Amino acid sequence: MWKTVLRRVLIMIPQLIILSILVFFLAKMMPGDPFTGQINPNTDPKQLEALKRAAGLYDPAPVQYARWVGNIFKGDLGTSYIQHVPVTSLIADRALNTFWLSLLTTIISYSISIPLGVIAGKHQDEWQDQAVQIFNYVTFAIPAFVFYILGIWLFCFLLGWFPISGSVSPNASGFWGTLGSQLYHIIFPAILSAVITTTGIVQYLRTGIVDNKVEDYVRTAHSKGVPENVVFNKHILRNSLLPIASSFGTVITGLLSGSMIIETVFSYPGMGKLFLDSIQQRDYTTLTALILIFGFLTLLGNLLSDIIMSIVDPRIRIK
Amino acid sequence: MLKKNKTTSTEKAKKVQVSPPASSFRVVVREVVKDKKALTAFIVIVLILLLTFGGSLFLKSDKVTEANIIEAYTGWFTDGHILGTDDGGRDVLNLLIMGGRNSILIGLGVTAVCETVGLIVGLVSGYYGGYIDAVIMRIVDFVQVLPATPIEIVLVTVIPHYSPVTLVWIISIFGWTGTARYFRAFVLSQRGRDYVLASKTSGSSDLKIMFREVLPNIGSMLIIDVVLTIAGNIGIETSLSFIGYGLPPTVPSLGTLIGFANDPVNVVNRPWLWLPATILLLAISLSINYVGRALQRAGDARQRES
Amino acid sequence: MEKQSDLLLDIQHLHTAYRLNGKFYDAADDINLTLKRNEILSIVGESGCGKSTIASSIIGLYDHKNTKVTGDILYNELNLVGLNESLFDKIRGNKIGMIFQDPLASLNPLMRVGDQVAETLYYHTDMDEKERHARVIELFNQVGMPKPEETYAMYPFELSGGLRQRVVIAMAVACKPEIIIADEPTTALDVTIQAQILDLLEDIQKQSQSGIILITHDLGVVAETADEVAVMYGGQIVEKADVKTIFEHPLHPYTRSLLNSMPQSEDEEEDLHVIQGTVPSLQNMPRKGDRFAARIPWIPASAHEENPVMHEVEPGHWVRCTCWKTFHFQDEVSGE
Amino acid sequence: MAKEIIEVKNLKVHYPIRSGFWNRITDYVRAVDDISITINEGETYGLIGESGSGKSTTGKAIVGVEPVTSGSIMYKGVDITKSKSRHRLNYNKDVQMIFQDSLSSLNPRKRIEDIIAEPIRNFENLTTDQERDRVQELLDIVGMPSDSIYKYPHEFSGGQRQRIGVARAVATNPRLVVADEPTSALDLSVQAQVLNFMKHIQQQYNIAYLFISHDLGVVKHMSENLAIMHRGRLVEIGSREDIYQHPMHIYTKRLLSAIPQVDVEHRDEHKKHRQEVEQEFQNDQSKWYDKDGRVFPLKHVSDNHLVALPEKEIIEEETNDKEGA
């Protein structure tokens, strides 16, 4: 198994390299440079040229790339054009916000979708299943942002149950007060994005259960005199949960790309919001760093999926 | 004499009732007519198409998007604006019609590109297998792990002479991989079937086998995938427009209209700006998906039969 | 006279119907069979004749929503038809063991094979985990598993077809059941493995004094292993006798046709016998008259009974319909 | 002496096994490992083996749909293991195939007419009318009604579909048809029908069959000469009589003894004999297989009876036995 995992990690290296090259060229395509907005507009153009030359902006691309990568390894992702602070520190607390939102979303998402998938699979074609199918169809069909808008309109504006923006109330004080306020701000966006991400898991689980139910080995288990509910839990459900376990990584990946929209709708200060703010302000260093981080996390999510799969599936584990 | 006998037997055969495995098109018609809810969904789609495509025939795009500050934020049913006006005094109904058409067109455009590319890549990868497949799948894997939305947004902002066509290409960069995977898996399962081998021994070329033997078996899958992908792609375009990085500002989109809801003032006080567009997009997404699901069920049922 | 206790299973007027497009059709139609201790009863017939339906009816494994079972399946005075599920679970795997056709599909792919065998013991014995493990190893030895200890921790995909079927057999006989139902146990296996598996079944039967119902389409397997034989066509038993009688004095036209179409005759140059027409589907099966009549059209309708029933032509030899009396093959006519 | 139609020489089909950390090729699966057979015009040549013995791979290599690792397959004096030479010869016009799974081998979305006409369209220039007449004629030969041409595969039963498969295989008047387990998915009575049609067509058009099967009863009924395969190699080649009456290799004996016999009277003797042979097979592995478990090269014991014999003593011992018998 360790060989499989190690090989899988090694596969990530070329992917990372290609990703970084891609991001590098994307960054090159963007207008502006580190001196934009930093230097007094009255500076002599010749002096500016000299500064740029000294900063290596006229070096051949590979040299610049190598320097850029070298800096990344040193933990230097550049300085924000606009805020004039290191990008890393800019991203750090935003990343934490996104992390909490994603974590809560994931927890809610699985705690909704697994029971729903089990109910639908167990009561295939009965009313329970049909109800889940309707839920599933709606969450699949509605574009996420439409769902968020309708949700915020109904629950935040009309009913006034949840705050419409921010990550914490400015009036919150004390440890518990702050935490409570944070949770209050985070819970609704988390529920909304959790509901919209259930589709895949519910569908996989339902299909898995429905398919496994008619497998011969289930008949064998019955013929051994294993009670019905044990056959379901021990044989059918366990085997159907396997592919779900590996979906974990991809769910995280999905949340990352979804963070942009949910954070916009709720004005939640996370990485997605930071990304959109940066693009609006033409803060290209921050943008580049964020794309790189997004890409890296996506790769990591996929790696996680594969590793989980290789641990839980004996057919991959033993080899 | 012998010759004559043969022709008569052939003619007799022609009269015999034949029931081919229903063609993809027939499945569409039959399933949609049989399922009343799907029929309703289908009618909704037709109505929306009539409204948006038919309506936009009577509109001039530059007129629709022309700003007229004096008339800004007119409410519903006032001054001849059934759905009021936006911040630039533009008629929301006109924007809705044009935006609906544009969003659907982008969805169709992206689907056309992605399905074509995905189908060809899936066919080649699945049929040839081996190294060709391995290389193609590595590429697919890589494109799939790229963070699509951020890159799309950056491309939208950095590409010069940016137009709706550019947007179609940008979204398509990331859209073809799912389709390619889907068809590859199917072709891979067909490749092992003996009818492909039988065609080979019958002297048919690889190209002929791929397009004349394997492709017809994909037919209904393709239709289902196209229908569901259109809905998904409309979603992607409107999402991007919603956050301000989809269609150019001069080109109306449902996403842009819904984007008005990002301002709390609009949410509470000016629902005409975003609510109609939200409802229209909801109707489009739900009905297209419903038809897609109905087709999928039909396809599954047929697979079980054979 | 046989002792009463030798009778393991007494099936009377069993009807098993499946729902198709809202209507029920008998897939097993008025089945009467008995299974005795130390006996191998073989049910033989072509695909779709209803032989597996009988097996699933006995062990109570069918889709309860779309299947209707009537009649009696008596096991020690206990009627298995309509038996409460929790009671049935005490019998399945314990008193009745089942072996299926495809050994790979019948094993849980994600569970160690040893644990799968031990699961049976868990539900029917008081053994603790250690004892169960020991018993599984013992069983693996008994079914001729080359390395029982190593095999215990293996997954089905790591074993060959023959070894997988040995696991399935170990599972079926773990609790020393009185009745073993083997549904096409060797169809998915090579002939050399088939021979070993059949031998194994016979050995187990001798040791445990159980009765085996062997369901197969292979007449050779029947001839080699069975004691009693029931030949099925179109959901009905058409001929029933001991194995010698079936192969040496077959009477029913279907039995005779089947035996004739086997490519084992000494005269290789001659054409094989072909049974005209095809087996009608469940929905199109004629429910009146002789179901095989349509495939022997040269026999006059008057030769068939209106409602064919089983006749005991000799003690223990039962044949459905009276058409066998006038039956002859087509070429026998032209030869006259 | 019959003229030979195809000569397989030292055919090898190996698949790489990748393992270890770098997924390098560490070994090969020797699916077909150095086999040579000759098929004569108009005869049925039986190829017998258990699953995984390489018999199907051999068949596919002969039809030209399985890439060959080494060795040659000579047809009309040309080695057809290269696709170029197959193309030049229009090889598949003369060498066709019948498959085991009749449903899988017929494209579900094509009508019977188009299925049977496919090889005709690729190899012959016929007008639409001529082509249709040819298809009708072929359906007639395999006993299918003429209205079948407008139907689709799913409308037929397994036996009927297999007859359509036979019609397609003989559409271009081939000289050799490779039949890969053509009846093993069929019921007994339907199997009889298909086998009868195959024999009739053979007599009518002088087609040679390579009949691949695991069923020794069927092969005995069909073929004059046969070869037994085990672990990718041939263990014994000979006439029907050689193999069934005087088997020499322990594996052949084991295979033959394992066939269930419809002889209730003697079933106990048969069982005893089978178990003795099995015992011998288990005990004498080292005598009949080399240290890697490979079958030895074939040696002539008579003109056309070849056996994979290891040492001289056994040959003598066995031939003595044979003479004694």
Short mmCIF file of N, CA and C in Angstrom, two decimals, chain A residues 171-235:
data_model
loop_
_atom_site.label_atom_id
_atom_site.label_comp_id
_atom_site.label_asym_id
_atom_site.label_seq_id
_atom_site.Cartn_x
_atom_site.Cartn_y
_atom_site.Cartn_z
N ASN A 171 -19.55 43.86 17.50
CA ASN A 171 -19.87 44.04 18.92
C ASN A 171 -19.52 42.83 19.78
N ALA A 172 -19.18 41.74 19.13
CA ALA A 172 -18.92 40.51 19.89
C ALA A 172 -17.71 40.70 20.78
N SER A 173 -17.80 40.22 22.03
CA SER A 173 -16.64 40.34 22.91
C SER A 173 -16.45 39.05 23.69
N GLY A 174 -15.28 38.88 24.17
CA GLY A 174 -14.96 37.67 24.95
C GLY A 174 -14.80 36.46 24.03
N PHE A 175 -14.16 35.42 24.56
CA PHE A 175 -13.91 34.23 23.75
C PHE A 175 -15.21 33.60 23.26
N TRP A 176 -16.13 33.35 24.20
CA TRP A 176 -17.37 32.69 23.83
C TRP A 176 -18.26 33.58 22.97
N GLY A 177 -18.23 34.85 23.32
CA GLY A 177 -19.02 35.78 22.53
C GLY A 177 -18.57 35.81 21.08
N THR A 178 -17.24 35.89 20.88
CA THR A 178 -16.71 35.92 19.54
C THR A 178 -17.03 34.62 18.81
N LEU A 179 -16.79 33.52 19.51
CA LEU A 179 -17.02 32.22 18.88
C LEU A 179 -18.48 32.07 18.48
N GLY A 180 -19.35 32.49 19.41
CA GLY A 180 -20.78 32.39 19.12
C GLY A 180 -21.15 33.22 17.92
N SER A 181 -20.62 34.43 17.87
CA SER A 181 -20.92 35.31 16.75
C SER A 181 -20.38 34.73 15.44
N GLN A 182 -19.18 34.17 15.52
CA GLN A 182 -18.59 33.54 14.33
C GLN A 182 -19.47 32.42 13.82
N LEU A 183 -19.90 31.59 14.75
CA LEU A 183 -20.72 30.44 14.38
C LEU A 183 -22.04 30.93 13.76
N TYR A 184 -22.57 31.99 14.36
CA TYR A 184 -23.83 32.55 13.89
C TYR A 184 -23.69 33.06 12.44
N HIS A 185 -22.52 33.63 12.16
CA HIS A 185 -22.29 34.13 10.81
C HIS A 185 -22.02 33.02 9.80
N ILE A 186 -21.43 31.95 10.30
CA ILE A 186 -20.94 30.91 9.39
C ILE A 186 -22.01 29.84 9.09
N ILE A 187 -22.93 29.69 10.05
CA ILE A 187 -23.80 28.52 9.97
C ILE A 187 -24.70 28.54 8.73
N PHE A 188 -25.26 29.70 8.40
CA PHE A 188 -26.19 29.71 7.29
C PHE A 188 -25.52 29.48 5.93
N PRO A 189 -24.44 30.24 5.64
CA PRO A 189 -23.75 29.92 4.38
C PRO A 189 -23.31 28.46 4.32
N ALA A 190 -22.89 27.92 5.45
CA ALA A 190 -22.45 26.53 5.46
C ALA A 190 -23.60 25.60 5.12
N ILE A 191 -24.77 25.87 5.72
CA ILE A 191 -25.92 25.02 5.42
C ILE A 191 -26.27 25.10 3.94
N LEU A 192 -26.32 26.34 3.42
CA LEU A 192 -26.68 26.50 2.01
C LEU A 192 -25.72 25.76 1.09
N SER A 193 -24.42 25.98 1.31
CA SER A 193 -23.50 25.32 0.37
C SER A 193 -23.41 23.83 0.64
N ALA A 194 -23.74 23.42 1.86
CA ALA A 194 -23.76 21.97 2.13
C ALA A 194 -24.90 21.32 1.36
N VAL A 195 -26.09 21.94 1.43
CA VAL A 195 -27.26 21.36 0.75
C VAL A 195 -26.99 21.21 -0.74
N ILE A 196 -26.37 22.22 -1.33
CA ILE A 196 -26.17 22.18 -2.78
C ILE A 196 -25.08 21.19 -3.18
N THR A 197 -24.21 20.80 -2.21
CA THR A 197 -23.16 19.83 -2.57
C THR A 197 -23.54 18.39 -2.24
N THR A 198 -24.77 18.16 -1.77
CA THR A 198 -25.13 16.79 -1.40
C THR A 198 -25.37 15.89 -2.61
N THR A 199 -25.81 16.49 -3.73
CA THR A 199 -26.26 15.73 -4.89
C THR A 199 -25.40 14.51 -5.23
N GLY A 200 -24.12 14.78 -5.43
CA GLY A 200 -23.24 13.71 -5.87
C GLY A 200 -23.20 12.56 -4.88
N ILE A 201 -23.02 12.88 -3.61
CA ILE A 201 -22.88 11.83 -2.60
C ILE A 201 -24.17 11.02 -2.48
N VAL A 202 -25.31 11.73 -2.41
CA VAL A 202 -26.59 11.02 -2.31
C VAL A 202 -26.76 10.07 -3.49
N GLN A 203 -26.48 10.59 -4.67
CA GLN A 203 -26.69 9.78 -5.88
C GLN A 203 -25.78 8.56 -5.90
N TYR A 204 -24.50 8.78 -5.57
CA TYR A 204 -23.54 7.67 -5.55
C TYR A 204 -23.96 6.60 -4.55
N LEU A 205 -24.33 7.08 -3.36
CA LEU A 205 -24.67 6.14 -2.30
C LEU A 205 -25.92 5.35 -2.67
N ARG A 206 -26.92 6.06 -3.20
CA ARG A 206 -28.15 5.39 -3.58
C ARG A 206 -27.86 4.33 -4.67
N THR A 207 -27.16 4.75 -5.71
CA THR A 207 -26.84 3.83 -6.79
C THR A 207 -26.04 2.64 -6.26
N GLY A 208 -25.08 2.94 -5.38
CA GLY A 208 -24.26 1.87 -4.82
C GLY A 208 -25.12 0.87 -4.08
N ILE A 209 -26.03 1.35 -3.25
CA ILE A 209 -26.88 0.45 -2.47
C ILE A 209 -27.80 -0.35 -3.39
N VAL A 210 -28.41 0.35 -4.34
CA VAL A 210 -29.32 -0.33 -5.26
C VAL A 210 -28.59 -1.42 -6.05
N ASP A 211 -27.39 -1.09 -6.52
CA ASP A 211 -26.62 -2.08 -7.28
C ASP A 211 -26.16 -3.24 -6.41
N ASN A 212 -25.66 -2.91 -5.22
CA ASN A 212 -25.14 -3.96 -4.35
C ASN A 212 -26.24 -4.89 -3.84
N LYS A 213 -27.43 -4.32 -3.66
CA LYS A 213 -28.55 -5.12 -3.14
C LYS A 213 -28.81 -6.37 -3.97
N VAL A 214 -28.64 -6.26 -5.28
CA VAL A 214 -28.96 -7.39 -6.15
C VAL A 214 -27.72 -8.23 -6.49
N GLU A 215 -26.59 -7.91 -5.86
CA GLU A 215 -25.40 -8.71 -6.11
C GLU A 215 -25.56 -10.11 -5.52
N ASP A 216 -24.88 -11.06 -6.13
CA ASP A 216 -24.97 -12.44 -5.65
C ASP A 216 -24.49 -12.60 -4.22
N TYR A 217 -23.47 -11.83 -3.84
CA TYR A 217 -22.93 -12.06 -2.50
C TYR A 217 -23.92 -11.67 -1.41
N VAL A 218 -24.84 -10.77 -1.74
CA VAL A 218 -25.88 -10.42 -0.78
C VAL A 218 -26.84 -11.60 -0.61
N ARG A 219 -27.15 -12.24 -1.74
CA ARG A 219 -27.97 -13.44 -1.69
C ARG A 219 -27.27 -14.51 -0.85
N THR A 220 -25.94 -14.62 -1.04
CA THR A 220 -25.19 -15.59 -0.26
C THR A 220 -25.31 -15.30 1.23
N ALA A 221 -25.16 -14.02 1.57
CA ALA A 221 -25.25 -13.65 2.99
C ALA A 221 -26.62 -14.04 3.54
N HIS A 222 -27.67 -13.78 2.78
CA HIS A 222 -29.01 -14.19 3.20
C HIS A 222 -29.10 -15.69 3.37
N SER A 223 -28.50 -16.40 2.43
CA SER A 223 -28.60 -17.87 2.49
C SER A 223 -27.83 -18.44 3.66
N LYS A 224 -26.94 -17.63 4.27
CA LYS A 224 -26.23 -18.08 5.46
C LYS A 224 -27.06 -17.86 6.71
N GLY A 225 -28.20 -17.18 6.55
CA GLY A 225 -29.04 -16.91 7.70
C GLY A 225 -28.68 -15.63 8.42
N VAL A 226 -27.94 -14.75 7.74
CA VAL A 226 -27.62 -13.47 8.35
C VAL A 226 -28.89 -12.61 8.33
N PRO A 227 -29.26 -12.04 9.47
CA PRO A 227 -30.51 -11.26 9.51
C PRO A 227 -30.48 -10.08 8.54
N GLU A 228 -31.65 -9.77 8.05
CA GLU A 228 -31.83 -8.73 7.04
C GLU A 228 -31.06 -7.43 7.34
N ASN A 229 -31.25 -6.89 8.56
CA ASN A 229 -30.63 -5.59 8.84
C ASN A 229 -29.11 -5.69 8.91
N VAL A 230 -28.61 -6.85 9.33
CA VAL A 230 -27.15 -7.04 9.35
C VAL A 230 -26.62 -7.14 7.93
N VAL A 231 -27.37 -7.84 7.07
CA VAL A 231 -26.95 -7.94 5.67
C VAL A 231 -26.84 -6.53 5.10
N PHE A 232 -27.81 -5.69 5.45
CA PHE A 232 -27.79 -4.34 4.90
C PHE A 232 -26.59 -3.55 5.42
N ASN A 233 -26.41 -3.55 6.73
CA ASN A 233 -25.35 -2.73 7.30
C ASN A 233 -23.96 -3.26 6.99
N LYS A 234 -23.81 -4.57 7.14
CA LYS A 234 -22.46 -5.13 7.07
C LYS A 234 -22.01 -5.38 5.63
N HIS A 235 -22.96 -5.78 4.80
CA HIS A 235 -22.55 -6.09 3.43
C HIS A 235 -22.88 -4.97 2.45
#
